[in-house]
Amino acid sequence: NTQGGSHWQGVSKAHRMEASLKHFRFVLCRLNPESSPTPDGADAPARRGADAEMKRRFLVQEGQPALDLIEEASLLLRQLPVEAWCAYLAGSLPFLAALLYFWADMSLGAASEDRLGLSALLLALLFTAAKLSQSRLAEHLAARARGAAPPPWGVRGTLRTTAIHLALQPWGLLLIPLALVATAPAGWVIAFFQTATVRAADPGASPRDVARRAWQGARRWQLQHHAVFSILSGLGFFLFLNLLALCFLIPFLLHTFLGIESTLTRSPWSTLNSTLLATLTGITLLMMDPLCKGVFVLREFQGDALHTGEDLRVALRRRRTQPALSGLLLLLLLLPVAQSPCTAADPPPHPGSERP
């Protein structure tokens, strides 16, 4: 029994070692495709099939690599029309301005407690409008990922989406700071509320349905969304540092080139106050939020495609349109050549027609 147990233990170790080597080779080929060996011989199709199957299983179990997902989300953002950005900024900028004013007023205002109730109500309404604009941006991104037009918003759909946000998103104001302090559950909590924002505009969805889908999305591909959260946090931190350095540099540049003296040039450390730090934090979140929405839109699209095959249909539609676009481009390139007149050489003059 001892020998049999050691035999099976050795076999399982060998299988684990082989699986680890295959996974390492797959990751190496993904990082450097030129270094991947080309299989030769009679077993080349079998090796290619095994590699394709291993890649498919890896993508189903672990999801798309985080950097590839962020890059694809940035491509989607560059394809958005102007009206999508205008609708997003129309909902997000007033909330950011009202939040910063509320912060400064409650910190420095003389009679701020008299305006607390009305200011908080206005801030809650603007928060709901900002969430609606984020859901609309997510619908535009999802439509771009599917290769379709975004559905129009009616009064009933807007009211339903508003009710979903009012039921779920206020909990994020409490749970997200607590999760960031605890550090460990921050990835799941942020993924839940980001997915809830993306899923809030689903047709016919209720708050319970959105919460269930958001929890499923937060549990799917956990290593992927933790890696995305780490990368986006690092990008946001360096963006915040760049904005802070810009606030330090602008007064000194004005003083050097224009001779403008200000309080900031006399006391540079006076810029490090709570109002400025809150303003820079809000601007950083506003600039990083569309990229975050694009990432979670792609996560939900790829997660649904595991059951519906929507990504294959989108790829087939794109492959069908590519030859037509190539032919149209070739026709446009050859059109000036076809329209240009063919000039022949002038015939020599007749001897009798020469002037004396």
PDB file of N, CA, C and O in Angstrom, residues 118-179:
ATOM      1  N   LEU A 118     -30.466  70.864   2.463  1.00  0.00           N
ATOM      2  CA  LEU A 118     -30.692  71.170   1.051  1.00  0.00           C
ATOM      3  C   LEU A 118     -29.483  70.790   0.197  1.00  0.00           C
ATOM      4  O   LEU A 118     -29.629  70.251  -0.914  1.00  0.00           O
ATOM      5  N   SER A 119     -28.282  71.045   0.722  1.00  0.00           N
ATOM      6  CA  SER A 119     -27.073  70.691  -0.036  1.00  0.00           C
ATOM      7  C   SER A 119     -26.944  69.175  -0.198  1.00  0.00           C
ATOM      8  O   SER A 119     -26.554  68.690  -1.266  1.00  0.00           O
ATOM      9  N   ALA A 120     -27.263  68.430   0.847  1.00  0.00           N
ATOM     10  CA  ALA A 120     -27.182  66.969   0.761  1.00  0.00           C
ATOM     11  C   ALA A 120     -28.212  66.418  -0.225  1.00  0.00           C
ATOM     12  O   ALA A 120     -27.932  65.469  -0.978  1.00  0.00           O
ATOM     13  N   LEU A 121     -29.422  66.999  -0.251  1.00  0.00           N
ATOM     14  CA  LEU A 121     -30.440  66.555  -1.208  1.00  0.00           C
ATOM     15  C   LEU A 121     -30.001  66.833  -2.637  1.00  0.00           C
ATOM     16  O   LEU A 121     -30.140  65.978  -3.519  1.00  0.00           O
ATOM     17  N   LEU A 122     -29.463  68.020  -2.874  1.00  0.00           N
ATOM     18  CA  LEU A 122     -28.981  68.348  -4.220  1.00  0.00           C
ATOM     19  C   LEU A 122     -27.831  67.440  -4.629  1.00  0.00           C
ATOM     20  O   LEU A 122     -27.753  66.985  -5.782  1.00  0.00           O
ATOM     21  N   LEU A 123     -26.954  67.127  -3.691  1.00  0.00           N
ATOM     22  CA  LEU A 123     -25.833  66.242  -3.991  1.00  0.00           C
ATOM     23  C   LEU A 123     -26.310  64.825  -4.309  1.00  0.00           C
ATOM     24  O   LEU A 123     -25.757  64.156  -5.193  1.00  0.00           O
ATOM     25  N   ALA A 124     -27.353  64.360  -3.611  1.00  0.00           N
ATOM     26  CA  ALA A 124     -27.892  63.024  -3.892  1.00  0.00           C
ATOM     27  C   ALA A 124     -28.522  62.960  -5.280  1.00  0.00           C
ATOM     28  O   ALA A 124     -28.362  61.962  -6.009  1.00  0.00           O
ATOM     29  N   LEU A 125     -29.228  64.022  -5.690  1.00  0.00           N
ATOM     30  CA  LEU A 125     -29.818  64.050  -7.026  1.00  0.00           C
ATOM     31  C   LEU A 125     -28.739  64.057  -8.103  1.00  0.00           C
ATOM     32  O   LEU A 125     -28.854  63.354  -9.120  1.00  0.00           O
ATOM     33  N   LEU A 126     -27.692  64.848  -7.887  1.00  0.00           N
ATOM     34  CA  LEU A 126     -26.607  64.887  -8.865  1.00  0.00           C
ATOM     35  C   LEU A 126     -25.830  63.573  -8.892  1.00  0.00           C
ATOM     36  O   LEU A 126     -25.315  63.169  -9.948  1.00  0.00           O
ATOM     37  N   PHE A 127     -25.732  62.881  -7.747  1.00  0.00           N
ATOM     38  CA  PHE A 127     -25.095  61.566  -7.724  1.00  0.00           C
ATOM     39  C   PHE A 127     -25.885  60.567  -8.567  1.00  0.00           C
ATOM     40  O   PHE A 127     -25.307  59.763  -9.323  1.00  0.00           O
ATOM     41  N   THR A 128     -27.206  60.614  -8.483  1.00  0.00           N
ATOM     42  CA  THR A 128     -28.035  59.738  -9.305  1.00  0.00           C
ATOM     43  C   THR A 128     -27.884  60.063 -10.785  1.00  0.00           C
ATOM     44  O   THR A 128     -27.805  59.154 -11.633  1.00  0.00           O
ATOM     45  N   ALA A 129     -27.820  61.359 -11.115  1.00  0.00           N
ATOM     46  CA  ALA A 129     -27.618  61.748 -12.515  1.00  0.00           C
ATOM     47  C   ALA A 129     -26.260  61.280 -13.032  1.00  0.00           C
ATOM     48  O   ALA A 129     -26.127  60.859 -14.188  1.00  0.00           O
ATOM     49  N   ALA A 130     -25.237  61.343 -12.178  1.00  0.00           N
ATOM     50  CA  ALA A 130     -23.914  60.863 -12.591  1.00  0.00           C
ATOM     51  C   ALA A 130     -23.934  59.361 -12.853  1.00  0.00           C
ATOM     52  O   ALA A 130     -23.322  58.884 -13.820  1.00  0.00           O
ATOM     53  N   LYS A 131     -24.630  58.603 -12.029  1.00  0.00           N
ATOM     54  CA  LYS A 131     -24.725  57.158 -12.245  1.00  0.00           C
ATOM     55  C   LYS A 131     -25.501  56.843 -13.520  1.00  0.00           C
ATOM     56  O   LYS A 131     -25.180  55.887 -14.247  1.00  0.00           O
ATOM     57  N   LEU A 132     -26.534  57.640 -13.826  1.00  0.00           N
ATOM     58  CA  LEU A 132     -27.259  57.448 -15.080  1.00  0.00           C
ATOM     59  C   LEU A 132     -26.352  57.705 -16.285  1.00  0.00           C
ATOM     60  O   LEU A 132     -26.396  56.968 -17.278  1.00  0.00           O
ATOM     61  N   SER A 133     -25.538  58.748 -16.206  1.00  0.00           N
ATOM     62  CA  SER A 133     -24.614  59.024 -17.312  1.00  0.00           C
ATOM     63  C   SER A 133     -23.565  57.923 -17.455  1.00  0.00           C
ATOM     64  O   SER A 133     -23.170  57.576 -18.572  1.00  0.00           O
ATOM     65  N   GLN A 134     -23.129  57.335 -16.353  1.00  0.00           N
ATOM     66  CA  GLN A 134     -22.182  56.227 -16.430  1.00  0.00           C
ATOM     67  C   GLN A 134     -22.825  54.986 -17.058  1.00  0.00           C
ATOM     68  O   GLN A 134     -22.184  54.282 -17.844  1.00  0.00           O
ATOM     69  N   SER A 135     -24.074  54.733 -16.721  1.00  0.00           N
ATOM     70  CA  SER A 135     -24.773  53.599 -17.340  1.00  0.00           C
ATOM     71  C   SER A 135     -24.967  53.824 -18.830  1.00  0.00           C
ATOM     72  O   SER A 135     -24.877  52.884 -19.632  1.00  0.00           O
ATOM     73  N   ARG A 136     -25.240  55.079 -19.216  1.00  0.00           N
ATOM     74  CA  ARG A 136     -25.387  55.372 -20.641  1.00  0.00           C
ATOM     75  C   ARG A 136     -24.060  55.192 -21.373  1.00  0.00           C
ATOM     76  O   ARG A 136     -24.021  54.676 -22.502  1.00  0.00           O
ATOM     77  N   LEU A 137     -22.960  55.611 -20.752  1.00  0.00           N
ATOM     78  CA  LEU A 137     -21.646  55.386 -21.345  1.00  0.00           C
ATOM     79  C   LEU A 137     -21.363  53.889 -21.479  1.00  0.00           C
ATOM     80  O   LEU A 137     -20.809  53.436 -22.494  1.00  0.00           O
ATOM     81  N   ALA A 138     -21.738  53.116 -20.469  1.00  0.00           N
ATOM     82  CA  ALA A 138     -21.539  51.666 -20.537  1.00  0.00           C
ATOM     83  C   ALA A 138     -22.371  51.044 -21.659  1.00  0.00           C
ATOM     84  O   ALA A 138     -21.913  50.095 -22.317  1.00  0.00           O
ATOM     85  N   GLU A 139     -23.571  51.568 -21.906  1.00  0.00           N
ATOM     86  CA  GLU A 139     -24.369  51.055 -23.021  1.00  0.00           C
ATOM     87  C   GLU A 139     -23.708  51.358 -24.365  1.00  0.00           C
ATOM     88  O   GLU A 139     -23.728  50.515 -25.270  1.00  0.00           O
ATOM     89  N   HIS A 140     -23.136  52.541 -24.511  1.00  0.00           N
ATOM     90  CA  HIS A 140     -22.416  52.858 -25.749  1.00  0.00           C
ATOM     91  C   HIS A 140     -21.218  51.930 -25.929  1.00  0.00           C
ATOM     92  O   HIS A 140     -20.952  51.456 -27.050  1.00  0.00           O
ATOM     93  N   LEU A 141     -20.491  51.665 -24.858  1.00  0.00           N
ATOM     94  CA  LEU A 141     -19.336  50.766 -24.957  1.00  0.00           C
ATOM     95  C   LEU A 141     -19.765  49.345 -25.287  1.00  0.00           C
ATOM     96  O   LEU A 141     -19.122  48.660 -26.096  1.00  0.00           O
ATOM     97  N   ALA A 142     -20.842  48.875 -24.658  1.00  0.00           N
ATOM     98  CA  ALA A 142     -21.332  47.521 -24.951  1.00  0.00           C
ATOM     99  C   ALA A 142     -21.821  47.412 -26.391  1.00  0.00           C
ATOM    100  O   ALA A 142     -21.613  46.378 -27.048  1.00  0.00           O
ATOM    101  N   ALA A 143     -22.446  48.470 -26.909  1.00  0.00           N
ATOM    102  CA  ALA A 143     -22.884  48.448 -28.298  1.00  0.00           C
ATOM    103  C   ALA A 143     -21.693  48.412 -29.249  1.00  0.00           C
ATOM    104  O   ALA A 143     -21.720  47.723 -30.277  1.00  0.00           O
ATOM    105  N   ARG A 144     -20.625  49.139 -28.918  1.00  0.00           N
ATOM    106  CA  ARG A 144     -19.416  49.083 -29.736  1.00  0.00           C
ATOM    107  C   ARG A 144     -18.788  47.697 -29.699  1.00  0.00           C
ATOM    108  O   ARG A 144     -18.264  47.210 -30.708  1.00  0.00           O
ATOM    109  N   ALA A 145     -18.797  47.065 -28.533  1.00  0.00           N
ATOM    110  CA  ALA A 145     -18.232  45.718 -28.432  1.00  0.00           C
ATOM    111  C   ALA A 145     -19.045  44.713 -29.239  1.00  0.00           C
ATOM    112  O   ALA A 145     -18.482  43.765 -29.797  1.00  0.00           O
ATOM    113  N   ARG A 146     -20.366  44.896 -29.305  1.00  0.00           N
ATOM    114  CA  ARG A 146     -21.216  43.987 -30.084  1.00  0.00           C
ATOM    115  C   ARG A 146     -21.299  44.362 -31.552  1.00  0.00           C
ATOM    116  O   ARG A 146     -21.850  43.609 -32.347  1.00  0.00           O
ATOM    117  N   GLY A 147     -20.799  45.547 -31.908  1.00  0.00           N
ATOM    118  CA  GLY A 147     -20.909  45.986 -33.287  1.00  0.00           C
ATOM    119  C   GLY A 147     -22.301  46.419 -33.660  1.00  0.00           C
ATOM    120  O   GLY A 147     -22.712  46.259 -34.819  1.00  0.00           O
ATOM    121  N   ALA A 148     -23.066  46.974 -32.712  1.00  0.00           N
ATOM    122  CA  ALA A 148     -24.441  47.391 -32.952  1.00  0.00           C
ATOM    123  C   ALA A 148     -24.625  48.824 -32.467  1.00  0.00           C
ATOM    124  O   ALA A 148     -23.720  49.433 -31.882  1.00  0.00           O
ATOM    125  N   ALA A 149     -25.811  49.362 -32.710  1.00  0.00           N
ATOM    126  CA  ALA A 149     -26.133  50.711 -32.263  1.00  0.00           C
ATOM    127  C   ALA A 149     -26.693  50.668 -30.848  1.00  0.00           C
ATOM    128  O   ALA A 149     -27.409  49.718 -30.488  1.00  0.00           O
ATOM    129  N   PRO A 150     -26.381  51.643 -30.002  1.00  0.00           N
ATOM    130  CA  PRO A 150     -26.925  51.642 -28.635  1.00  0.00           C
ATOM    131  C   PRO A 150     -28.427  51.858 -28.647  1.00  0.00           C
ATOM    132  O   PRO A 150     -28.950  52.640 -29.456  1.00  0.00           O
ATOM    133  N   PRO A 151     -29.167  51.179 -27.785  1.00  0.00           N
ATOM    134  CA  PRO A 151     -30.618  51.357 -27.766  1.00  0.00           C
ATOM    135  C   PRO A 151     -30.995  52.727 -27.223  1.00  0.00           C
ATOM    136  O   PRO A 151     -30.313  53.271 -26.354  1.00  0.00           O
ATOM    137  N   PRO A 152     -32.076  53.314 -27.719  1.00  0.00           N
ATOM    138  CA  PRO A 152     -32.496  54.619 -27.188  1.00  0.00           C
ATOM    139  C   PRO A 152     -33.089  54.485 -25.794  1.00  0.00           C
ATOM    140  O   PRO A 152     -33.650  53.443 -25.431  1.00  0.00           O
ATOM    141  N   TRP A 153     -32.980  55.538 -25.032  1.00  0.00           N
ATOM    142  CA  TRP A 153     -33.515  55.564 -23.679  1.00  0.00           C
ATOM    143  C   TRP A 153     -34.885  56.227 -23.685  1.00  0.00           C
ATOM    144  O   TRP A 153     -35.041  57.350 -24.176  1.00  0.00           O
ATOM    145  N   GLY A 154     -35.856  55.538 -23.109  1.00  0.00           N
ATOM    146  CA  GLY A 154     -37.170  56.103 -22.929  1.00  0.00           C
ATOM    147  C   GLY A 154     -37.391  56.511 -21.479  1.00  0.00           C
ATOM    148  O   GLY A 154     -36.520  56.351 -20.619  1.00  0.00           O
ATOM    149  N   VAL A 155     -38.577  57.027 -21.222  1.00  0.00           N
ATOM    150  CA  VAL A 155     -38.886  57.475 -19.865  1.00  0.00           C
ATOM    151  C   VAL A 155     -38.955  56.287 -18.914  1.00  0.00           C
ATOM    152  O   VAL A 155     -38.430  56.322 -17.794  1.00  0.00           O
ATOM    153  N   ARG A 156     -39.578  55.197 -19.363  1.00  0.00           N
ATOM    154  CA  ARG A 156     -39.709  54.027 -18.489  1.00  0.00           C
ATOM    155  C   ARG A 156     -38.351  53.410 -18.178  1.00  0.00           C
ATOM    156  O   ARG A 156     -38.065  53.049 -17.025  1.00  0.00           O
ATOM    157  N   GLY A 157     -37.498  53.286 -19.192  1.00  0.00           N
ATOM    158  CA  GLY A 157     -36.171  52.721 -18.944  1.00  0.00           C
ATOM    159  C   GLY A 157     -35.318  53.601 -18.041  1.00  0.00           C
ATOM    160  O   GLY A 157     -34.579  53.099 -17.195  1.00  0.00           O
ATOM    161  N   THR A 158     -35.444  54.919 -18.203  1.00  0.00           N
ATOM    162  CA  THR A 158     -34.684  55.831 -17.344  1.00  0.00           C
ATOM    163  C   THR A 158     -35.141  55.735 -15.893  1.00  0.00           C
ATOM    164  O   THR A 158     -34.313  55.715 -14.966  1.00  0.00           O
ATOM    165  N   LEU A 159     -36.470  55.657 -15.682  1.00  0.00           N
ATOM    166  CA  LEU A 159     -36.973  55.536 -14.309  1.00  0.00           C
ATOM    167  C   LEU A 159     -36.568  54.205 -13.678  1.00  0.00           C
ATOM    168  O   LEU A 159     -36.225  54.144 -12.491  1.00  0.00           O
ATOM    169  N   ARG A 160     -36.580  53.134 -14.470  1.00  0.00           N
ATOM    170  CA  ARG A 160     -36.185  51.828 -13.938  1.00  0.00           C
ATOM    171  C   ARG A 160     -34.698  51.813 -13.576  1.00  0.00           C
ATOM    172  O   ARG A 160     -34.315  51.308 -12.518  1.00  0.00           O
ATOM    173  N   THR A 161     -33.861  52.386 -14.451  1.00  0.00           N
ATOM    174  CA  THR A 161     -32.428  52.457 -14.148  1.00  0.00           C
ATOM    175  C   THR A 161     -32.160  53.330 -12.928  1.00  0.00           C
ATOM    176  O   THR A 161     -31.288  53.025 -12.102  1.00  0.00           O
ATOM    177  N   THR A 162     -32.920  54.411 -12.796  1.00  0.00           N
ATOM    178  CA  THR A 162     -32.773  55.279 -11.619  1.00  0.00           C
ATOM    179  C   THR A 162     -33.124  54.533 -10.340  1.00  0.00           C
ATOM    180  O   THR A 162     -32.435  54.654  -9.311  1.00  0.00           O
ATOM    181  N   ALA A 163     -34.213  53.750 -10.388  1.00  0.00           N
ATOM    182  CA  ALA A 163     -34.608  52.974  -9.201  1.00  0.00           C
ATOM    183  C   ALA A 163     -33.538  51.946  -8.827  1.00  0.00           C
ATOM    184  O   ALA A 163     -33.261  51.719  -7.642  1.00  0.00           O
ATOM    185  N   ILE A 164     -32.906  51.338  -9.832  1.00  0.00           N
ATOM    186  CA  ILE A 164     -31.846  50.356  -9.553  1.00  0.00           C
ATOM    187  C   ILE A 164     -30.652  51.035  -8.899  1.00  0.00           C
ATOM    188  O   ILE A 164     -30.077  50.530  -7.914  1.00  0.00           O
ATOM    189  N   HIS A 165     -30.269  52.203  -9.407  1.00  0.00           N
ATOM    190  CA  HIS A 165     -29.145  52.920  -8.813  1.00  0.00           C
ATOM    191  C   HIS A 165     -29.464  53.374  -7.387  1.00  0.00           C
ATOM    192  O   HIS A 165     -28.594  53.305  -6.500  1.00  0.00           O
ATOM    193  N   LEU A 166     -30.672  53.841  -7.158  1.00  0.00           N
ATOM    194  CA  LEU A 166     -31.036  54.285  -5.812  1.00  0.00           C
ATOM    195  C   LEU A 166     -31.076  53.120  -4.829  1.00  0.00           C
ATOM    196  O   LEU A 166     -30.850  53.304  -3.628  1.00  0.00           O
ATOM    197  N   ALA A 167     -31.353  51.912  -5.328  1.00  0.00           N
ATOM    198  CA  ALA A 167     -31.412  50.754  -4.442  1.00  0.00           C
ATOM    199  C   ALA A 167     -30.029  50.177  -4.130  1.00  0.00           C
ATOM    200  O   ALA A 167     -29.832  49.619  -3.037  1.00  0.00           O
ATOM    201  N   LEU A 168     -29.076  50.307  -5.062  1.00  0.00           N
ATOM    202  CA  LEU A 168     -27.794  49.616  -4.889  1.00  0.00           C
ATOM    203  C   LEU A 168     -26.619  50.549  -4.617  1.00  0.00           C
ATOM    204  O   LEU A 168     -25.792  50.276  -3.746  1.00  0.00           O
ATOM    205  N   GLN A 169     -26.519  51.648  -5.366  1.00  0.00           N
ATOM    206  CA  GLN A 169     -25.299  52.443  -5.325  1.00  0.00           C
ATOM    207  C   GLN A 169     -25.042  53.162  -4.002  1.00  0.00           C
ATOM    208  O   GLN A 169     -23.871  53.361  -3.655  1.00  0.00           O
ATOM    209  N   PRO A 170     -26.066  53.606  -3.235  1.00  0.00           N
ATOM    210  CA  PRO A 170     -25.721  54.226  -1.936  1.00  0.00           C
ATOM    211  C   PRO A 170     -24.954  53.314  -0.995  1.00  0.00           C
ATOM    212  O   PRO A 170     -24.172  53.795  -0.162  1.00  0.00           O
ATOM    213  N   TRP A 171     -25.126  51.983  -1.125  1.00  0.00           N
ATOM    214  CA  TRP A 171     -24.348  51.073  -0.291  1.00  0.00           C
ATOM    215  C   TRP A 171     -22.870  51.140  -0.622  1.00  0.00           C
ATOM    216  O   TRP A 171     -22.022  50.867   0.231  1.00  0.00           O
ATOM    217  N   GLY A 172     -22.550  51.506  -1.870  1.00  0.00           N
ATOM    218  CA  GLY A 172     -21.143  51.605  -2.237  1.00  0.00           C
ATOM    219  C   GLY A 172     -20.425  52.741  -1.534  1.00  0.00           C
ATOM    220  O   GLY A 172     -19.221  52.659  -1.296  1.00  0.00           O
ATOM    221  N   LEU A 173     -21.163  53.817  -1.203  1.00  0.00           N
ATOM    222  CA  LEU A 173     -20.542  54.917  -0.478  1.00  0.00           C
ATOM    223  C   LEU A 173     -20.076  54.489   0.903  1.00  0.00           C
ATOM    224  O   LEU A 173     -19.162  55.104   1.472  1.00  0.00           O
ATOM    225  N   LEU A 174     -20.680  53.449   1.452  1.00  0.00           N
ATOM    226  CA  LEU A 174     -20.282  52.939   2.763  1.00  0.00           C
ATOM    227  C   LEU A 174     -19.319  51.772   2.660  1.00  0.00           C
ATOM    228  O   LEU A 174     -18.316  51.709   3.387  1.00  0.00           O
ATOM    229  N   LEU A 175     -19.593  50.846   1.733  1.00  0.00           N
ATOM    230  CA  LEU A 175     -18.822  49.599   1.694  1.00  0.00           C
ATOM    231  C   LEU A 175     -17.472  49.764   1.004  1.00  0.00           C
ATOM    232  O   LEU A 175     -16.496  49.105   1.388  1.00  0.00           O
ATOM    233  N   ILE A 176     -17.375  50.610  -0.026  1.00  0.00           N
ATOM    234  CA  ILE A 176     -16.104  50.753  -0.737  1.00  0.00           C
ATOM    235  C   ILE A 176     -15.013  51.349   0.158  1.00  0.00           C
ATOM    236  O   ILE A 176     -13.886  50.830   0.194  1.00  0.00           O
ATOM    237  N   PRO A 177     -15.270  52.440   0.934  1.00  0.00           N
ATOM    238  CA  PRO A 177     -14.205  52.902   1.847  1.00  0.00           C
ATOM    239  C   PRO A 177     -13.817  51.872   2.895  1.00  0.00           C
ATOM    240  O   PRO A 177     -12.628  51.721   3.215  1.00  0.00           O
ATOM    241  N   LEU A 178     -14.806  51.126   3.433  1.00  0.00           N
ATOM    242  CA  LEU A 178     -14.476  50.086   4.403  1.00  0.00           C
ATOM    243  C   LEU A 178     -13.641  48.979   3.770  1.00  0.00           C
ATOM    244  O   LEU A 178     -12.702  48.463   4.388  1.00  0.00           O
ATOM    245  N   ALA A 179     -13.966  48.612   2.517  1.00  0.00           N
ATOM    246  CA  ALA A 179     -13.187  47.574   1.835  1.00  0.00           C
ATOM    247  C   ALA A 179     -11.779  48.050   1.525  1.00  0.00           C
ATOM    248  O   ALA A 179     -10.820  47.268   1.591  1.00  0.00           O
TER     249      ALA A 179
END
